[in-house]
XYZ file of C-alpha atoms in Angstrom:
451
model
C 128.154 69.309 128.104
C 128.318 68.016 124.520
C 130.875 65.330 125.381
C 128.894 64.158 128.406
C 125.674 64.120 126.404
C 127.215 62.009 123.633
C 128.410 59.419 126.155
C 125.141 59.518 128.063
C 123.121 58.806 124.924
C 125.253 55.758 124.073
C 124.502 53.868 127.296
C 122.688 50.494 127.005
C 119.781 51.730 129.140
C 118.740 54.005 126.281
C 119.502 51.713 123.333
C 115.860 51.242 122.345
C 114.515 54.579 123.667
C 113.801 57.932 122.025
C 115.299 60.991 123.703
C 114.502 64.677 123.269
C 116.631 67.258 125.109
C 116.842 71.031 124.778
C 118.284 73.764 127.029
C 118.747 77.531 126.754
C 120.143 80.416 128.768
C 116.837 81.840 129.971
C 118.109 85.431 129.844
C 120.066 85.519 126.588
C 118.147 82.773 124.791
C 121.419 81.095 123.735
C 121.037 77.375 123.039
C 123.073 75.306 125.516
C 122.075 71.791 124.449
C 120.024 70.259 121.667
C 119.452 66.580 120.960
C 116.396 66.047 118.793
C 114.831 69.083 120.383
C 112.245 69.241 117.584
C 111.193 65.599 117.894
C 107.561 65.118 119.003
C 107.562 63.144 122.265
C 105.041 61.821 124.800
C 105.292 64.267 127.736
C 103.083 62.533 130.337
C 102.556 65.085 133.132
C 104.907 67.615 131.538
C 101.754 68.508 129.597
C 100.615 70.323 132.726
C 103.215 73.022 131.938
C 101.516 74.433 128.801
C 98.071 73.823 130.328
C 98.641 75.679 133.613
C 100.508 78.568 131.986
C 97.698 79.037 129.461
C 95.101 78.899 132.251
C 96.885 81.564 134.320
C 97.271 83.902 131.380
C 93.804 83.361 129.941
C 91.572 82.961 133.016
C 93.822 85.194 135.174
C 94.986 84.587 138.726
C 91.875 85.915 140.522
C 89.587 83.490 138.674
C 87.564 81.252 140.998
C 85.115 78.431 140.379
C 81.664 78.882 141.949
C 79.101 76.424 143.348
C 75.670 77.575 144.445
C 72.514 76.275 146.121
C 69.143 77.928 145.513
C 65.491 77.103 145.951
C 62.766 77.333 143.327
C 59.086 77.379 144.118
C 56.988 78.748 146.959
C 58.189 78.948 150.559
C 55.514 79.533 153.207
C 55.477 78.669 156.909
C 58.702 76.713 156.497
C 57.306 74.497 153.719
C 59.032 74.673 150.350
C 56.745 73.627 147.539
C 59.418 73.247 144.926
C 63.007 72.096 144.424
C 66.417 72.920 145.782
C 68.982 73.306 143.007
C 72.739 72.719 143.105
C 74.750 74.340 140.328
C 78.472 73.787 139.883
C 80.962 75.253 137.429
C 83.556 72.472 137.603
C 85.416 73.338 140.825
C 87.876 70.426 141.230
C 88.685 71.470 144.809
C 85.091 71.210 146.091
C 85.298 69.045 149.218
C 88.914 68.140 148.476
C 91.220 66.881 151.195
C 94.040 68.892 149.591
C 92.933 72.511 149.447
C 89.994 74.715 150.424
C 87.123 73.760 152.722
C 86.867 70.149 153.836
C 83.994 67.911 152.768
C 82.443 68.033 156.262
C 82.712 71.829 156.419
C 81.014 72.208 153.033
C 78.195 69.839 153.956
C 77.637 71.750 157.190
C 77.672 75.121 155.392
C 75.182 74.052 152.702
C 72.888 72.314 155.203
C 72.986 75.341 157.509
C 71.998 77.609 154.605
C 68.799 75.581 154.174
C 67.977 75.772 157.878
C 68.750 79.496 158.036
C 66.290 80.103 155.196
C 63.603 78.810 157.529
C 62.930 75.665 155.522
C 61.537 72.860 157.693
C 59.961 70.744 154.967
C 60.767 70.231 151.287
C 58.042 69.001 148.960
C 60.330 68.534 145.997
C 63.699 67.196 144.886
C 67.357 68.173 144.997
C 68.181 69.013 141.384
C 71.691 68.973 139.944
C 71.910 71.706 137.309
C 74.401 70.190 134.826
C 74.264 72.942 132.222
C 77.777 74.278 132.901
C 79.284 71.545 130.707
C 78.946 67.875 129.835
C 81.497 65.582 131.527
C 83.955 64.532 128.837
C 86.441 61.677 128.674
C 89.289 62.489 126.254
C 88.886 60.167 123.288
C 92.477 58.943 123.452
C 92.666 57.915 127.108
C 93.506 54.224 127.544
C 90.710 51.874 128.556
C 92.667 50.473 131.497
C 93.019 53.984 132.980
C 89.321 54.823 133.031
C 87.623 54.724 136.478
C 91.001 54.633 138.248
C 91.448 57.521 140.712
C 94.126 59.246 138.618
C 91.757 59.323 135.622
C 88.802 60.880 137.456
C 87.141 63.317 135.041
C 85.794 66.748 136.002
C 82.050 67.186 136.451
C 80.062 70.398 136.960
C 79.944 69.380 140.630
C 82.986 67.494 141.916
C 83.454 66.125 145.421
C 86.256 64.478 147.447
C 88.673 64.746 144.501
C 86.178 62.425 142.726
C 87.733 59.360 144.303
C 86.964 56.666 146.861
C 88.858 53.725 148.347
C 88.289 49.980 148.092
C 89.975 47.862 150.769
C 91.080 44.265 150.172
C 92.405 41.495 152.390
C 94.938 39.221 150.697
C 96.135 35.773 151.733
C 98.641 33.312 150.308
C 100.160 33.830 146.851
C 97.680 32.781 144.178
C 94.597 32.986 146.394
C 91.643 35.268 145.670
C 91.577 38.555 147.544
C 88.585 39.468 149.710
C 86.844 42.820 149.246
C 86.417 44.028 152.838
C 84.815 47.459 152.618
C 84.557 50.719 150.687
C 85.192 54.210 152.049
C 83.208 56.289 151.591
C 80.331 54.066 150.497
C 79.043 55.343 147.137
C 75.306 54.638 146.748
C 74.386 52.905 143.503
C 77.902 51.795 142.536
C 78.207 48.053 141.856
C 81.647 46.570 142.532
C 83.066 43.322 141.159
C 86.636 42.061 141.269
C 89.110 39.494 139.984
C 91.959 40.342 142.357
C 94.516 37.768 143.498
C 97.408 37.799 145.957
C 100.871 37.732 144.402
C 104.522 37.850 145.385
C 104.821 41.569 144.612
C 105.430 44.740 146.586
C 102.994 47.175 145.045
C 99.518 47.559 143.616
C 99.138 45.961 140.187
C 95.383 46.346 139.835
C 93.304 48.432 137.454
C 89.688 49.513 137.728
C 87.572 49.012 134.614
C 84.218 50.495 133.662
C 82.350 53.405 132.146
C 83.576 56.585 133.938
C 79.974 57.825 134.177
C 78.370 54.399 134.747
C 77.533 52.513 137.930
C 79.682 49.375 137.509
C 83.370 49.056 138.380
C 85.416 45.855 138.076
C 88.830 45.672 139.755
C 91.278 43.297 138.081
C 94.890 42.392 138.773
C 97.141 41.499 141.689
C 98.006 42.858 145.131
C 100.808 41.983 147.575
C 100.096 38.787 149.524
C 99.214 38.634 153.224
C 97.891 42.156 153.687
C 95.042 42.931 156.052
C 93.814 46.214 154.539
C 95.240 47.059 151.122
C 93.805 50.243 149.637
C 92.895 50.572 145.958
C 91.560 53.949 144.805
C 88.862 54.373 142.178
C 86.997 57.279 140.575
C 83.503 58.241 141.739
C 81.273 57.900 138.638
C 78.833 60.694 139.610
C 80.396 62.889 142.312
C 77.664 65.528 142.116
C 74.971 62.977 142.943
C 77.082 61.662 145.830
C 77.409 65.157 147.332
C 73.673 65.731 146.861
C 72.813 62.493 148.676
C 75.151 63.399 151.538
C 73.587 66.875 151.703
C 70.038 65.476 151.830
C 71.044 63.106 154.620
C 72.653 65.945 156.576
C 69.574 68.151 156.188
C 67.239 65.353 157.237
C 69.362 64.632 160.313
C 69.034 68.299 161.307
C 65.247 67.904 161.464
C 64.131 69.031 158.007
C 61.457 66.779 156.501
C 62.458 65.858 152.967
C 61.347 62.772 151.088
C 62.413 63.827 147.612
C 65.118 62.399 145.398
C 68.221 63.581 143.556
C 67.640 64.488 139.922
C 69.902 65.589 137.090
C 68.739 68.420 134.873
C 70.084 69.442 131.479
C 67.980 72.612 131.620
C 69.253 75.570 133.594
C 67.290 76.144 136.778
C 69.405 79.078 137.929
C 67.086 81.889 136.844
C 64.086 82.693 138.980
C 65.302 81.028 142.146
C 66.507 82.410 145.452
C 70.156 81.744 146.190
C 70.888 80.381 149.637
C 74.672 79.990 149.484
C 77.490 80.513 146.997
C 80.827 78.811 147.534
C 83.965 80.008 145.758
C 87.080 77.924 145.166
C 90.640 78.863 146.080
C 92.264 81.186 143.553
C 93.439 79.940 140.195
C 97.036 80.555 141.276
C 96.532 78.270 144.297
C 94.967 75.568 142.112
C 97.848 75.782 139.626
C 100.321 75.304 142.480
C 98.487 72.118 143.517
C 98.541 70.874 139.914
C 102.276 71.370 139.506
C 103.394 70.418 143.015
C 101.405 67.190 143.171
C 100.589 66.501 139.492
C 96.818 66.166 139.979
C 95.173 65.097 136.737
C 91.642 66.052 137.824
C 92.692 69.628 138.565
C 94.543 69.933 135.261
C 91.578 68.583 133.298
C 89.242 70.985 135.136
C 91.436 73.892 134.011
C 91.328 72.460 130.491
C 87.523 72.442 130.629
C 87.461 76.044 131.897
C 89.671 77.097 128.976
C 87.488 75.195 126.521
C 84.329 76.830 127.862
C 85.905 80.261 127.414
C 86.574 79.431 123.758
C 83.507 77.276 123.152
C 83.643 77.859 119.404
C 87.086 76.200 119.184
C 87.617 72.396 119.341
C 89.019 71.380 122.734
C 92.222 69.993 121.254
C 92.905 73.326 119.504
C 92.481 75.726 122.439
C 95.965 75.202 123.910
C 97.591 75.046 120.499
C 96.017 78.379 119.568
C 97.166 80.015 122.804
C 100.804 79.073 122.299
C 100.955 79.978 118.637
C 99.031 83.260 118.926
C 100.007 84.511 122.388
C 103.629 83.355 122.542
C 104.484 82.981 118.849
C 105.709 79.409 119.316
C 105.896 77.040 116.344
C 103.391 74.365 117.385
C 104.203 71.719 114.792
C 104.494 68.463 116.711
C 102.426 69.816 119.621
C 99.298 67.662 119.929
C 97.374 68.515 123.133
C 94.851 65.673 123.320
C 94.243 66.501 126.991
C 95.428 68.917 129.687
C 96.926 66.410 132.122
C 99.154 64.314 129.833
C 97.388 61.034 130.575
C 96.798 60.448 126.860
C 99.499 58.510 125.002
C 98.507 60.528 121.920
C 99.479 63.863 123.475
C 102.843 64.999 122.097
C 105.161 67.979 122.403
C 108.804 68.703 121.631
C 111.558 69.450 124.142
C 112.187 72.743 122.339
C 108.538 73.755 122.645
C 108.531 73.044 126.366
C 111.749 75.023 126.791
C 110.401 77.900 124.710
C 107.275 77.927 126.889
C 109.396 78.110 130.041
C 111.478 80.900 128.492
C 108.306 82.804 127.565
C 106.564 82.474 130.936
C 109.749 83.378 132.836
C 109.702 86.802 131.152
C 105.909 87.248 131.321
C 103.894 89.290 133.825
C 102.766 86.147 135.654
C 106.133 84.430 135.332
C 107.353 84.694 138.912
C 104.109 83.341 140.360
C 103.971 80.452 137.937
C 107.614 79.508 138.543
C 106.903 79.283 142.269
C 104.232 76.677 141.477
C 106.975 74.229 140.469
C 108.401 71.958 143.195
C 112.077 72.197 144.170
C 114.418 69.267 143.679
C 115.185 67.378 146.878
C 112.756 69.468 148.913
C 109.070 69.151 148.084
C 106.248 68.006 145.853
C 106.904 65.385 143.197
C 110.632 66.295 143.266
C 111.079 65.582 146.970
C 113.447 62.665 146.302
C 114.827 63.805 142.945
C 118.310 65.332 143.134
C 118.455 65.077 146.919
C 122.053 65.344 148.123
C 123.214 66.602 144.701
C 123.839 70.156 143.438
C 120.259 70.110 142.122
C 118.815 70.287 145.633
C 117.346 73.769 146.038
C 118.711 74.876 142.637
C 116.134 73.243 140.396
C 112.436 73.975 140.015
C 110.817 71.558 137.602
C 107.797 69.516 136.622
C 108.192 65.772 136.357
C 106.317 63.511 133.984
C 105.928 59.758 134.189
C 103.821 56.989 132.692
C 104.752 53.440 131.736
C 107.992 53.519 129.659
C 108.013 57.331 129.468
C 109.702 59.803 131.818
C 110.805 63.414 131.646
C 111.633 66.649 133.464
C 111.286 70.286 132.450
C 112.024 73.420 134.432
C 114.490 76.115 135.376
C 117.948 75.447 136.809
C 120.154 77.862 138.722
C 123.458 76.543 137.341
C 126.828 76.529 139.089
C 127.925 79.798 137.459
C 124.683 81.509 138.467
C 123.291 81.279 134.947
C 119.548 80.546 134.761
C 118.866 77.629 132.422
C 115.511 76.541 131.015
C 115.432 72.944 129.792
C 113.265 69.956 128.932
C 114.218 66.318 128.565
C 111.971 63.371 127.709
C 112.753 59.672 127.334
C 110.113 57.582 125.560
C 109.712 53.814 125.185
C 112.550 52.744 127.463
C 112.856 49.148 128.684
C 115.074 49.787 131.709
C 113.422 50.133 135.106
C 111.762 53.495 135.866
C 114.174 53.960 138.792
C 117.150 53.494 136.473
C 115.918 56.087 133.988
C 115.149 58.484 136.821
C 118.723 58.112 138.062
C 120.172 58.634 134.581
C 118.094 61.777 134.034
C 119.320 63.096 137.363
C 122.906 62.611 136.161
C 122.145 64.459 132.917
C 120.658 67.466 134.709
C 123.562 67.535 137.189
C 125.912 67.688 134.165
C 123.845 70.587 132.807
C 124.290 72.322 136.169
C 128.053 71.680 136.281
C 128.725 72.797 132.705
C 126.992 76.179 132.983
């Protein structure tokens, strides 16, 4: 392995890049490879490894987010003189297309709860109780990421993965694109764009704006001569959008309601009568979605849940404290600016990632967490990685990618049957992402062959 690694590091594709690589025998703890294993690197989505492990061990696998609807006031002869109150706890799966109840099923369930309570008229508003937490954008997220779908932030009440689609029609190269329609239509959101058609094959647009504001501007280029090209953006206020949809559904069912949607920073939970309480899928199921599909919103929601549990500790210190105190890992170089890895300021070392994998493998929740990682060549974000190589079916790992940074970390069932934990990160490369992906595949195959 050492000879291969030396040659691999000397290739021109890595001449300007920084590389961190560390591997151990997961049973004996013997070091199998180490190249700058203690160097702080940008992990991108590999950050979801320490975040999801900490969530499982701190919140525990039977933890569920809850969302409730209650009424406050006086109900007589079907007339509610008072408000209906929605209270969320940050469930990122609420109305998601990925997991749990669908958006339509949730709307039907919440609307039916109002009807079943005998309410035929509401003389009040639909209040969003936002006391669970204040939506927070990590300070070090890049401006050009904000309001894009992959940078949707968690709110007390989330809905539809906090994203919507904007469809463009493009013509000849250099011509202005035409904004055709939005799905679903988000009331109150103002859209502007400077999008042009270009001789490209993929989406090169970014959405700009305040993540909690009402204005979004799409800038950049899209492939020419497309009839319906989809660009995804983040919903600025997903709780309000769900509330509006719920009011519409209730009104269509015959309930008279002329109120409005209001936000409240004061808890309205006490003193009301609960009509329905929805619980999310289990924490273990959410973690599997995070690691299989690398969903930033879900990871950040788990980060918020951890932060709320340790509300007296700064958010950026919660994960660091877990790994130093619970696992005894030296956290120098570990800078968890967020839970998803979207921040370019988040750093970790290859050795720390490997030590975390070693620790969780031998922990009580280790088997369940390991199964949350996709398998090379088979599923999740590793569906195409290692396909047709010895890695297929023998590697469970998390991938991480952002512009000029790529990495993999996981557990490998090597040729000899030895179980190997490893992490490798390449930062600031100038070769194409596909080239670096291919080179990392070769490195991990060599790790498989040599052990």
